[in-house]
């Protein structure tokens, strides 16, 4: 079923436009603005250009989704297949199915919202021209990663996003931005070198780099030893980007130093590239190798779930001087652990849960980073002790709508039923209860129990954050302004009845008064509401109507795990 019948050639053009248009827009952003489009200045013009390009790509992606054949989401659609390097049989092969389409839509939505946010609140730093161009290059590389169907093109697109993100952190970031940017680029580049070796091993041993042909072959053209080596090499590169414990240490520093837009794109989009590679490449192309490493992947995943939650609890406690952005970054380590656990089960239930958790994490954590950026802009800091201890009534009293939305995003992140975060975690735990044939059921049930314990830890630290940041610290009675004791005499000699001087004094009950009225902060602005509302609405929609997303992913996952057979 298609909502609107669109011809295959138009669908093909739309997908190619979605991938290429941001790259062309990045080049145009570096050129001088036409005289009639400068607006109030060249900076405003280039930021408006970013909104226009990302908006056009978003519209094209929506039309592509409307024309997508939802009755056959396992079929690769909107395909382009052109020979590029005949000697290596490398082809420009593009296409989407029910696995890649949701990630494509998530990417174009978050990038548009980031461009819109940057237009109304320009980034503090060097030229907006370079900033806009880098965001657009980042969008093009991410979209290409989800759309290409050739292993070498996948690698090129995978690497294309590293340089833009490096400069976004290093040039527009906060404290320690250069060290964080170097850590990010070194970790991801070293992982990518190993991944390239694994991709070349698969392509050269099988005789093709075409991902569709390799998935259909389902590893039959590769020996078990080759699959094991390939999964180890490719998995390391993907695990760094995911990020999987213990290869995660670049992430908290990168998030803490990155500007708000950089954090949103890093958490909402870039982390998904690693888990997408596990699903698109390793599961169908090297199933025997994945079966060998699946228990280890699941073990690392659940350690990451617990480790990330404990790190967040340590940051959230009073006196720890924890940074709220850093806390949300560590929470991503835990949430992506659930994604990896679902993939490690190698079952349709687990993999569908992983893909659902991917989208839910992008929506919820993208919203959280937008909100934390707004809080930091208003307070001048993201230090939890400062936010909680020196702010009187905190967000509920100073900016109630902002506080309410932050509380909403926090409870969505902890997996409250009825919101998007619930379904992915539940399905991954169900998948771990009954893993694929050949995997140890007792081991995976142990992993399931540890993962379930991690959900309790997640609820604990998120509720602590809501209590401290939104409600503020409890003010002891001794810190209230002094009042007259209950048995103190009236300060004047006047009779309380007004009859004249009084020879006696009457006791008066004390009424504690707050030390000072807490000054108000700017609540949610119009442009912020426009930026955040789509993410909040989709979080509710995905939570109440999960069949929309699962109806896309499940047939494609079933086909992928069955070796290309529907």
XYZ file of C-alpha atoms in Angstrom:
566
model
C 0.000 0.000 0.000
C 1.248 3.461 -0.895
C -0.425 6.631 0.275
C 0.345 8.280 -3.080
C 1.365 6.311 -6.150
C 4.731 7.726 -7.242
C 6.585 6.353 -10.244
C 9.853 4.463 -9.598
C 11.879 7.056 -11.516
C 10.572 9.855 -9.284
C 11.303 7.790 -6.167
C 14.797 7.168 -7.496
C 15.294 10.903 -8.050
C 13.966 11.766 -4.575
C 16.429 9.455 -2.816
C 19.349 10.740 -4.877
C 18.252 14.340 -4.185
C 18.038 13.673 -0.433
C 21.614 12.380 -0.363
C 23.218 14.923 -2.719
C 21.281 18.157 -1.993
C 22.906 18.846 1.412
C 26.357 18.482 -0.173
C 25.470 20.988 -2.901
C 23.940 23.223 -0.237
C 27.200 23.119 1.721
C 29.108 24.387 -1.325
C 26.525 27.129 -1.888
C 26.768 28.186 1.769
C 30.416 29.110 1.282
C 29.619 31.384 -1.680
C 28.630 35.067 -1.270
C 24.894 35.526 -0.740
C 22.978 37.103 -3.655
C 22.339 40.827 -3.003
C 18.576 40.424 -2.679
C 18.806 37.608 -0.135
C 21.165 39.068 2.450
C 18.400 40.074 4.853
C 19.844 41.842 7.889
C 23.323 40.603 7.075
C 25.394 37.793 5.512
C 25.344 35.765 8.735
C 21.564 35.729 8.834
C 21.449 34.905 5.113
C 23.668 31.817 5.417
C 21.776 30.513 8.457
C 18.506 30.996 6.547
C 20.126 29.098 3.666
C 20.741 26.195 6.039
C 17.083 26.174 7.086
C 15.990 26.277 3.426
C 18.217 23.399 2.292
C 17.433 21.133 5.248
C 13.740 22.012 4.908
C 13.754 21.042 1.225
C 15.465 17.746 2.074
C 12.902 17.111 4.828
C 10.010 17.690 2.402
C 11.615 15.367 -0.172
C 12.048 12.683 2.515
C 8.387 12.985 3.549
C 7.296 12.605 -0.079
C 9.610 9.589 -0.378
C 8.020 8.056 2.737
C 4.538 8.740 1.385
C 5.410 7.024 -1.905
C 7.079 4.070 -0.158
C 5.257 0.763 -0.679
C 4.302 -0.095 2.897
C 2.910 -3.474 1.848
C 6.406 -4.603 0.872
C 8.821 -2.880 3.290
C 11.309 -5.744 2.930
C 11.824 -4.857 -0.745
C 14.611 -2.425 -1.603
C 12.904 0.595 -3.178
C 13.922 3.843 -4.929
C 17.040 2.081 -6.209
C 19.894 3.557 -8.204
C 22.581 1.165 -9.445
C 25.386 2.653 -11.545
C 28.866 1.223 -12.147
C 31.492 3.483 -10.535
C 34.819 1.574 -10.349
C 34.492 -1.434 -12.700
C 37.896 -2.887 -11.802
C 36.761 -3.408 -8.187
C 33.081 -3.887 -9.063
C 32.227 -0.857 -6.905
C 28.821 0.580 -7.797
C 26.839 3.662 -6.813
C 24.036 1.569 -5.408
C 21.327 3.390 -3.431
C 18.072 2.080 -2.016
C 15.884 2.002 1.090
C 13.731 -0.534 2.886
C 11.839 -0.665 6.172
C 15.094 -0.677 8.151
C 16.722 2.381 6.599
C 13.646 4.567 5.950
C 12.967 5.428 9.640
C 16.627 6.339 10.176
C 16.564 8.462 7.036
C 13.504 10.359 8.310
C 15.024 10.785 11.784
C 18.181 12.273 10.257
C 16.437 14.834 8.043
C 14.097 15.872 10.870
C 16.835 16.400 13.471
C 19.068 18.252 11.006
C 16.231 20.593 10.021
C 15.397 21.287 13.672
C 19.080 21.995 14.381
C 19.236 24.418 11.438
C 16.058 26.124 12.660
C 17.453 26.426 16.179
C 20.731 27.847 14.846
C 18.879 30.471 12.783
C 17.153 31.940 15.838
C 20.090 31.360 18.189
C 23.268 31.596 16.099
C 26.200 29.564 17.421
C 28.872 31.429 19.380
C 32.095 31.024 17.480
C 33.650 31.576 14.048
C 31.820 32.298 10.809
C 28.259 30.928 10.489
C 29.160 30.137 6.870
C 31.511 27.368 7.921
C 29.084 26.179 10.600
C 26.219 25.833 8.124
C 28.402 24.112 5.529
C 29.677 21.601 8.101
C 26.159 20.748 9.302
C 25.061 20.141 5.706
C 28.092 17.936 4.923
C 27.339 16.018 8.111
C 23.730 15.508 6.988
C 24.793 14.310 3.535
C 27.254 11.781 4.951
C 24.757 10.416 7.451
C 21.995 10.068 4.861
C 24.383 8.357 2.476
C 25.331 5.862 5.204
C 21.690 4.808 5.532
C 21.009 4.772 1.776
C 24.046 3.136 0.112
C 24.109 -0.588 -0.647
C 27.801 -1.030 -1.466
C 30.378 -1.848 1.221
C 33.032 0.612 0.035
C 30.494 3.397 -0.433
C 29.216 2.625 3.068
C 32.747 3.078 4.410
C 33.214 6.379 2.564
C 29.898 7.725 3.829
C 30.671 6.431 7.341
C 33.942 8.384 7.348
C 32.470 11.480 5.701
C 30.823 12.602 8.937
C 33.979 12.558 11.071
C 35.626 15.763 9.855
C 32.489 17.959 10.111
C 31.801 16.745 13.650
C 35.444 17.278 14.622
C 35.302 20.932 13.556
C 31.855 21.505 15.114
C 33.297 20.410 18.467
C 36.728 22.019 18.106
C 35.574 25.421 16.800
C 32.100 25.942 18.292
C 32.365 23.861 21.467
C 32.809 24.865 25.094
C 35.573 24.181 27.600
C 38.139 21.518 26.697
C 36.742 21.434 23.169
C 40.020 20.763 21.369
C 40.966 17.830 23.583
C 37.464 16.378 23.212
C 37.553 16.821 19.429
C 40.929 15.080 19.144
C 39.726 12.224 21.321
C 36.645 11.841 19.117
C 38.565 11.813 15.852
C 41.336 9.482 17.044
C 38.987 6.876 18.490
C 36.717 6.821 15.445
C 39.531 6.884 12.874
C 41.400 4.003 14.522
C 38.189 1.998 14.646
C 37.495 2.811 11.004
C 40.899 1.552 9.833
C 40.172 -1.853 11.351
C 36.655 -1.799 9.904
C 37.984 -1.116 6.391
C 40.167 -4.225 6.584
C 37.126 -6.310 7.477
C 35.055 -4.846 4.630
C 37.847 -5.508 2.133
C 38.164 -9.076 3.412
C 34.460 -9.726 2.783
C 34.463 -8.057 -0.640
C 37.604 -9.760 -1.930
C 36.729 -13.231 -0.610
C 33.148 -13.135 -1.899
C 33.943 -11.361 -5.178
C 31.478 -8.504 -4.693
C 30.914 -5.460 -2.495
C 27.190 -5.349 -3.201
C 25.350 -5.526 0.143
C 22.125 -6.915 -1.356
C 23.904 -9.790 -3.110
C 25.977 -10.523 -0.004
C 22.890 -10.521 2.233
C 21.102 -12.885 -0.148
C 24.108 -15.214 -0.110
C 23.856 -15.131 3.714
C 27.502 -15.997 4.280
C 27.478 -19.171 2.182
C 30.367 -17.859 0.078
C 32.529 -17.152 3.144
C 34.179 -19.701 5.406
C 33.496 -19.559 9.132
C 37.033 -18.370 9.884
C 36.717 -15.519 7.376
C 33.380 -14.532 8.905
C 34.837 -14.549 12.423
C 37.756 -12.320 11.400
C 35.453 -9.992 9.443
C 32.981 -9.650 12.313
C 35.797 -8.910 14.754
C 37.343 -6.242 12.508
C 34.116 -4.583 11.341
C 32.523 -4.921 14.774
C 35.323 -2.980 16.461
C 34.845 -0.030 14.090
C 31.067 -0.088 14.506
C 31.322 -0.520 18.293
C 33.428 2.629 18.620
C 30.787 4.679 16.815
C 27.863 3.054 18.704
C 29.515 3.495 21.375
C 29.946 0.167 23.176
C 31.623 -0.171 26.544
C 34.658 -0.087 26.932
C 35.170 1.854 23.655
C 32.879 4.665 24.807
C 35.247 7.013 26.620
C 35.337 9.563 23.787
C 31.572 10.162 24.033
C 31.140 12.007 27.383
C 33.949 14.443 26.573
C 32.605 15.064 23.066
C 29.069 15.710 24.324
C 30.189 17.937 27.192
C 32.307 20.120 24.901
C 30.057 20.128 21.812
C 27.618 22.956 21.075
C 23.926 22.140 21.504
C 23.426 21.380 17.803
C 26.508 19.150 17.770
C 25.273 17.167 20.777
C 21.827 16.684 19.228
C 23.258 15.383 15.945
C 25.909 13.266 17.644
C 23.440 11.512 19.947
C 20.422 11.524 17.655
C 22.056 10.470 14.385
C 25.755 9.563 14.454
C 25.484 6.863 17.128
C 22.856 5.124 14.985
C 25.353 4.595 12.177
C 27.240 2.006 14.213
C 24.205 -0.067 15.184
C 22.828 0.206 11.640
C 26.070 -1.353 10.365
C 25.603 -4.319 12.705
C 22.082 -4.905 11.347
C 22.701 -4.158 7.671
C 26.135 -5.772 7.247
C 27.136 -8.239 9.948
C 23.841 -10.008 10.711
C 22.983 -11.017 7.115
C 26.455 -11.201 5.540
C 28.412 -13.009 8.294
C 25.828 -14.875 10.411
C 28.254 -17.589 11.588
C 30.757 -14.993 12.733
C 28.015 -13.046 14.509
C 26.848 -16.219 16.250
C 30.384 -16.712 17.557
C 30.637 -13.196 18.986
C 26.984 -12.665 19.983
C 27.436 -13.738 23.636
C 30.421 -11.406 24.027
C 28.533 -8.558 22.359
C 25.607 -9.120 24.731
C 27.951 -9.206 27.733
C 29.580 -5.908 26.761
C 26.107 -4.474 26.125
C 24.744 -5.237 29.596
C 27.952 -4.056 31.262
C 27.462 -0.799 29.344
C 23.843 -0.575 30.553
C 24.842 -0.896 34.215
C 28.049 1.122 33.884
C 26.300 4.022 32.160
C 23.568 4.080 34.806
C 26.037 3.966 37.706
C 28.074 6.772 36.133
C 24.890 8.840 35.864
C 24.005 8.131 39.502
C 27.484 9.243 40.553
C 27.145 12.482 38.573
C 23.617 13.135 39.869
C 24.417 12.898 43.588
C 24.727 16.061 45.649
C 28.225 17.494 45.852
C 29.574 15.595 42.822
C 29.727 18.763 40.672
C 28.297 16.687 37.831
C 27.615 18.248 34.446
C 24.073 17.671 33.142
C 25.278 17.297 29.531
C 27.836 14.742 30.658
C 25.127 12.835 32.518
C 22.929 12.645 29.398
C 25.982 11.451 27.437
C 26.570 8.592 29.891
C 22.880 7.743 29.683
C 23.407 7.209 25.934
C 25.996 4.518 26.724
C 23.300 2.676 28.670
C 20.562 3.164 26.093
C 22.757 2.030 23.225
C 23.605 -1.022 25.345
C 19.966 -2.084 24.951
C 20.300 -1.683 21.177
C 23.393 -3.900 21.115
C 21.715 -6.485 23.358
C 18.792 -6.711 20.932
C 21.147 -7.173 17.980
C 23.129 -9.836 19.855
C 20.009 -12.001 20.301
C 19.900 -12.464 16.493
C 16.107 -12.860 16.696
C 13.409 -10.814 14.918
C 12.040 -9.694 18.294
C 15.416 -8.504 19.561
C 16.509 -6.816 16.313
C 13.147 -5.059 15.953
C 13.526 -3.870 19.542
C 17.012 -2.598 18.746
C 15.782 -0.643 15.720
C 12.854 0.781 17.711
C 15.196 1.767 20.555
C 17.444 3.471 17.984
C 14.648 5.757 16.828
C 13.331 6.344 20.365
C 16.806 7.294 21.586
C 17.243 9.731 18.709
C 13.955 11.483 19.494
C 14.257 11.546 23.290
C 17.972 12.252 23.662
C 17.823 14.848 20.889
C 15.084 16.598 22.868
C 17.072 16.256 26.114
C 20.157 17.893 24.610
C 18.054 20.742 23.220
C 16.564 21.256 26.695
C 19.892 21.011 28.519
C 21.327 23.551 26.080
C 18.443 25.898 26.880
C 18.966 25.443 30.621
C 22.688 26.132 30.239
C 21.978 29.274 28.215
C 19.676 30.583 30.945
C 21.790 29.694 33.980
C 25.205 30.044 32.362
C 26.156 26.557 33.558
C 25.110 22.911 33.361
C 26.586 22.067 36.777
C 23.978 20.038 38.660
C 24.874 21.376 42.099
C 24.503 24.939 40.860
C 21.240 24.205 39.069
C 19.788 22.453 42.097
C 21.281 24.304 45.042
C 21.473 27.979 44.188
C 18.262 28.423 42.273
C 15.517 28.518 44.856
C 12.432 26.952 43.312
C 14.496 25.700 40.327
C 12.845 25.226 36.948
C 9.290 24.561 38.131
C 9.283 27.912 39.898
C 11.380 29.933 37.472
C 10.455 28.556 34.036
C 7.571 26.103 34.579
C 6.978 25.076 30.952
C 10.679 24.406 30.439
C 10.760 22.402 33.662
C 7.692 20.387 32.672
C 9.158 19.530 29.260
C 12.481 18.512 30.824
C 10.595 16.225 33.231
C 8.649 14.766 30.290
C 11.862 14.003 28.367
C 13.429 12.459 31.474
C 10.531 10.071 32.142
C 10.460 9.198 28.430
C 14.168 8.366 28.645
C 13.655 6.055 31.630
C 11.186 3.995 29.583
C 7.791 5.003 30.930
C 5.045 2.866 29.294
C 3.100 4.851 26.723
C 6.195 6.722 25.506
C 8.721 5.746 22.837
C 11.481 4.618 25.198
C 9.432 1.725 26.573
C 8.979 -0.502 23.521
C 12.581 -0.821 22.409
C 13.830 -1.845 25.849
C 10.960 -4.288 26.386
C 11.438 -6.000 23.021
C 15.200 -6.356 23.474
C 14.636 -7.999 26.864
C 12.045 -10.336 25.313
C 14.546 -11.203 22.584
C 17.202 -11.990 25.212
C 14.772 -14.331 26.982
C 14.647 -16.546 23.891
C 17.764 -15.948 21.726
C 18.448 -17.457 18.325
C 19.211 -21.127 17.890
C 22.778 -21.982 18.811
C 23.081 -19.263 21.469
C 23.165 -20.110 25.169
C 19.715 -19.505 26.640
C 20.916 -19.437 30.296
C 23.574 -16.856 29.431
C 21.143 -14.618 27.586
C 18.563 -14.901 30.353
C 21.263 -13.730 32.739
C 21.939 -10.807 30.402
C 18.193 -10.107 30.354
C 18.098 -9.953 34.160
C 21.076 -7.588 34.263
C 19.479 -5.405 31.584
C 16.215 -5.307 33.528
C 18.166 -4.203 36.624
C 19.670 -1.464 34.456
C 16.185 -0.107 33.751
C 15.711 0.384 37.502
C 19.003 2.259 37.734
C 17.948 4.407 34.778
C 14.716 5.316 36.531
C 16.673 6.162 39.682
C 19.075 8.668 38.133
C 16.489 10.273 35.870
C 14.128 10.855 38.804
C 17.011 12.309 40.819
C 17.724 14.719 37.958
C 14.062 15.765 37.806
C 13.930 16.246 41.571
C 17.100 18.304 41.726
C 16.903 20.368 38.523
C 13.158 20.856 38.233
C 12.183 21.009 41.911
C 15.428 22.286 43.441
C 17.092 21.170 46.634
C 15.041 20.979 49.822
C 15.679 24.166 51.805
C 16.281 23.396 55.490
C 14.180 25.366 57.999
C 17.320 26.975 59.361
C 17.969 28.687 56.041
C 14.659 30.539 56.100
C 14.746 34.215 56.993
C 14.738 34.869 60.706
C 11.381 35.672 62.244
C 10.353 36.814 65.691
C 10.323 33.934 68.185
C 6.944 32.781 69.422
C 7.479 34.262 72.879
C 9.215 37.490 71.794
C 7.624 40.770 72.869
C 6.201 43.269 70.429
C 8.976 45.611 69.319
C 6.996 48.715 70.172
C 5.259 49.636 73.321
C 1.974 50.083 71.548
C -0.981 47.992 72.602
C -1.970 45.662 69.740
C -5.551 46.837 70.130
C -4.512 50.357 69.296
C -5.714 51.704 72.649
C -2.430 53.296 73.484
C 0.754 52.312 75.296
C 0.640 48.845 76.750
C 2.213 47.724 79.967
C 2.232 44.102 78.871
C 3.249 42.345 75.663
C 1.424 39.517 73.912
C 3.096 36.467 72.317
C 2.881 36.167 68.525
C 3.336 32.976 66.477
C 6.275 32.940 64.091
C 5.642 32.690 60.340
C 8.786 31.598 58.432
C 9.350 33.588 55.255
C 11.548 32.704 52.289
C 14.859 34.488 52.309
C 14.260 36.109 48.940
C 11.970 35.904 45.970
C 13.535 33.772 43.240
C 13.947 35.756 40.006
C 12.128 34.369 36.972
C 13.883 33.014 33.896
C 12.761 33.261 30.305
C 10.419 30.337 29.706
C 10.107 28.454 26.409
C 10.457 30.858 23.485
C 8.445 30.556 20.270
C 11.356 29.239 18.207
C 12.172 26.720 20.950
C 8.587 25.479 20.970
C 8.730 25.075 17.175
C 11.995 23.123 17.487
C 11.044 20.845 20.373
C 7.354 20.134 19.742
C 7.904 17.656 16.851
C 10.260 15.566 18.997
C 7.868 15.517 21.964
C 4.880 14.699 19.734
C 6.707 11.844 17.959
C 7.838 10.463 21.333
C 4.182 10.194 22.360
C 3.066 8.886 18.949
C 5.711 6.152 18.857
C 4.811 5.171 22.408
C 1.079 4.938 21.800
C 1.217 3.543 18.263
C 4.378 1.396 17.952
C 2.884 -0.585 15.078
C 3.684 2.296 12.695
C 7.407 1.724 13.128
C 7.350 -2.020 13.766
C 5.200 -2.527 10.663
C 8.085 -1.106 8.628
C 10.985 -2.859 10.317
C 9.625 -6.344 11.038
C 9.221 -7.678 7.452
C 12.638 -6.290 6.502
C 14.260 -7.830 9.595
C 12.584 -11.186 8.938
C 13.947 -11.186 5.388
C 17.417 -10.075 6.500
C 17.727 -12.836 9.095
C 16.374 -15.429 6.651
C 19.142 -14.739 4.146
C 17.208 -12.553 1.741
C 14.155 -14.805 1.644
C 10.882 -13.119 2.541
